[in-house]
Tab-separated table of C-alpha atoms in Angstrom:
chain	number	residue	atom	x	y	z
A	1	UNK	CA	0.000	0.000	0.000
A	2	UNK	CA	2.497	2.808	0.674
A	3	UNK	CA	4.557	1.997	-2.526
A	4	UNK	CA	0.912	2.275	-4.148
A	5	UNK	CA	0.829	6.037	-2.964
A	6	UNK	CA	1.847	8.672	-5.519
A	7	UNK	CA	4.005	11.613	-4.802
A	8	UNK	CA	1.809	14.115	-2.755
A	9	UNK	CA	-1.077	12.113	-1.854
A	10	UNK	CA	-3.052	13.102	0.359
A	11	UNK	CA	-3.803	9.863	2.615
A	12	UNK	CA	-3.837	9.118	6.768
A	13	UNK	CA	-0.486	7.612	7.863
A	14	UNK	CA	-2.155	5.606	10.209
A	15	UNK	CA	-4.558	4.023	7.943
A	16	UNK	CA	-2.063	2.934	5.440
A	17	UNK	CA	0.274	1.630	8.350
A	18	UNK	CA	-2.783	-0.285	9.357
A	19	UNK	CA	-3.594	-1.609	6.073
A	20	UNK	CA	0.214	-2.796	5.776
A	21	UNK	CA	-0.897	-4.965	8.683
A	22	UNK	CA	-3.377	-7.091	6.934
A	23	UNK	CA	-2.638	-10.866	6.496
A	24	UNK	CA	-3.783	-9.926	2.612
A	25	UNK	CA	-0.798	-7.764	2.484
A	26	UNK	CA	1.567	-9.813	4.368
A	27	UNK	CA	0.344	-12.956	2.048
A	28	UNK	CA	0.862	-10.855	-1.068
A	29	UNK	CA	4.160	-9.570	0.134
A	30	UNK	CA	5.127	-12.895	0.530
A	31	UNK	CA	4.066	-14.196	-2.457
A	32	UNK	CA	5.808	-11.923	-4.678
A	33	UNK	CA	9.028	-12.335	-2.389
A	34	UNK	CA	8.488	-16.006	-3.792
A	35	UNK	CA	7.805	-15.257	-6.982
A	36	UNK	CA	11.055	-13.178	-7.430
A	37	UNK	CA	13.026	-16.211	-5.888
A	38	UNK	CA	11.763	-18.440	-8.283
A	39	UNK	CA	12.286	-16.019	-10.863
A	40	UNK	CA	15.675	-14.874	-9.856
A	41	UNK	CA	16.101	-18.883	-9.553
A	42	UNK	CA	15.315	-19.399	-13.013
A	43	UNK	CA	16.970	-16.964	-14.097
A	44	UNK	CA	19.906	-17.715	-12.739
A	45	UNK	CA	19.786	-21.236	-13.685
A	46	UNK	CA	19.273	-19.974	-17.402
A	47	UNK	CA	22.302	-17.523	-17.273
A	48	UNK	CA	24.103	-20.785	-15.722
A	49	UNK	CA	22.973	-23.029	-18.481
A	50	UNK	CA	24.049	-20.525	-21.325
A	51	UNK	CA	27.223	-20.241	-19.581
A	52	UNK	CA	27.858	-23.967	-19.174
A	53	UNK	CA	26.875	-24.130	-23.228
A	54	UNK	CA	29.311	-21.201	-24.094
A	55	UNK	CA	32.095	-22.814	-22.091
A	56	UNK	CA	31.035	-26.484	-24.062
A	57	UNK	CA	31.286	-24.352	-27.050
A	58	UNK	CA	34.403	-22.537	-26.537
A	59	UNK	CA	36.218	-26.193	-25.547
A	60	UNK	CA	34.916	-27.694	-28.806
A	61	UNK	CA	36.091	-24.826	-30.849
A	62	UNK	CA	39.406	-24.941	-28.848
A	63	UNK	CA	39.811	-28.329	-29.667
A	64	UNK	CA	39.038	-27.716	-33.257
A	65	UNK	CA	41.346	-25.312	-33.485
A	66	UNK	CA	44.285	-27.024	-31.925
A	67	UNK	CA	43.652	-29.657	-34.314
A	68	UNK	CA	43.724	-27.727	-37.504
A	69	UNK	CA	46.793	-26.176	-36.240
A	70	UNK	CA	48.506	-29.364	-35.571
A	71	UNK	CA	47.080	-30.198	-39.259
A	72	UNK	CA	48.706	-27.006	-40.672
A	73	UNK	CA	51.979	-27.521	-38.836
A	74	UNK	CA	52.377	-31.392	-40.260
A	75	UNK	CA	50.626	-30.071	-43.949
A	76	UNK	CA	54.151	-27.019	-43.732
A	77	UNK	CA	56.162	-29.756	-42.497
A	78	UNK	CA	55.544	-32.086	-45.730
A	79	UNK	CA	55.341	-29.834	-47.736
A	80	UNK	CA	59.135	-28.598	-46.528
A	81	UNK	CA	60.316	-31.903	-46.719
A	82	UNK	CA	58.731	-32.472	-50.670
A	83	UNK	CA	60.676	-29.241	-51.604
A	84	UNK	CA	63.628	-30.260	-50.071
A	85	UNK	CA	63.022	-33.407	-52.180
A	86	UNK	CA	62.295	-31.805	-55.268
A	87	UNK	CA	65.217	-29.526	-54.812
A	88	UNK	CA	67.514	-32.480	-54.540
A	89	UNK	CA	66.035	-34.465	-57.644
A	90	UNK	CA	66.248	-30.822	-59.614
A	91	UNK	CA	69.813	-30.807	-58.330
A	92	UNK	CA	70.288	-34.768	-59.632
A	93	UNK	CA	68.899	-34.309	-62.887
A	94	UNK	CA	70.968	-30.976	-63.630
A	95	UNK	CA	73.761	-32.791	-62.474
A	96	UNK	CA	72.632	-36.173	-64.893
A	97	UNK	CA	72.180	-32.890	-67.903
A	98	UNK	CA	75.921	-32.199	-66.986
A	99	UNK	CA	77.199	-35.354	-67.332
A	100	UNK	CA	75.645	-36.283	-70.295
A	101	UNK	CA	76.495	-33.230	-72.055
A	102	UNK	CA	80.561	-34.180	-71.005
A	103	UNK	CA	79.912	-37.482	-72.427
A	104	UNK	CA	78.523	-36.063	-75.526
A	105	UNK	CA	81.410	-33.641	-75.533
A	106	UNK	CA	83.759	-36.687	-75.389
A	107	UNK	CA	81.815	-38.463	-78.180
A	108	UNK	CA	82.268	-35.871	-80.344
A	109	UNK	CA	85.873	-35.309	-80.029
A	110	UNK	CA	86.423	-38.902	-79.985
A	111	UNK	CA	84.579	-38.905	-83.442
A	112	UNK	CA	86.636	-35.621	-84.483
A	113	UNK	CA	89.712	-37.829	-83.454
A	114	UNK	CA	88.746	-40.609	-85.733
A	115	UNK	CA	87.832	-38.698	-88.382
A	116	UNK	CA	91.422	-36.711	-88.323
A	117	UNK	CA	93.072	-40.241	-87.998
A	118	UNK	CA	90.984	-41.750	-90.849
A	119	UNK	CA	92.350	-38.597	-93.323
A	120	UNK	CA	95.557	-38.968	-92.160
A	121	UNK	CA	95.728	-42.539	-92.629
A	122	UNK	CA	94.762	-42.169	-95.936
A	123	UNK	CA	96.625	-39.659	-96.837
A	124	UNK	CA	99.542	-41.998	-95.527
A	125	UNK	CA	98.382	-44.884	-97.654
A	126	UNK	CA	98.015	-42.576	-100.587
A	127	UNK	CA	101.625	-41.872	-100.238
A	128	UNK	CA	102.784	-44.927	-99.836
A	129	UNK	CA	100.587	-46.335	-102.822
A	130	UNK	CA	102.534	-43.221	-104.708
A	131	UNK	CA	105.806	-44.005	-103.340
A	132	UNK	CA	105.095	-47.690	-104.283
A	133	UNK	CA	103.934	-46.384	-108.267
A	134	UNK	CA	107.475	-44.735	-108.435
């Protein structure tokens, strides 16, 4: 009853501290003292629920991520060690290209050899068919 009274009303102390003495105003004070504890209850359970679900949520996604970063590390990790392979076979077949191009090198001035050895010995048996005409 007094928190009923507006600002400047006119009204007899006495009866409204009488009326505050009612068991209808001590039941409804009551009641809405356990209204609010069941609502403040609730409530609180709620806010404890989402948090429990946030936390859940937040582990999960933790988890996730620790996993996809374990992923990325191993995924780098390959991928280092297939370079590192690749850069050795690049460095095996340029060294294969080198050696190859030597032994062509040789082959050729083996050939160039024969071929100079091949004129000269004909030109030697040409003499000596000359030689053997005179």
């Amino acid at each position: 009853p007094r928190d009923c009274l507006k600002d400047g009303q006119n009204v007899d102390s006495d009866l409204v501290a009488v009326l505050e003495r009612t068991p209808t105003y001590y039941a409804a004070r009551i009641a809405e003292d356990k209204l609010m504890s069941t609502l403040n209850k609730e409530f609180m359970s709620k806010i404890d629920s989402i948090t429990e679900k946030v936390k859940n949520e937040k582990n999960t996604t933790d988890l996730i991520i620790t996993e996809l970063r374990e992923k990325v590390q191993n995924m780098e990790e390959s991928l280092s060690e297939s370079n590192a392979r690749e850069q050795s076979l690049q460095n095996e077949v340029a060294s294969k290209e080198q050696e190859v191009l030597q032994v062509r090198s040789d082959l050729e001035e083996e050939r160039l050899e024969r071929i100079a050895v091949e004129k000269h010995m004909k030109k030697s048996m040409k003499r000596m068919e000359d030689d053997l005409k005179e």
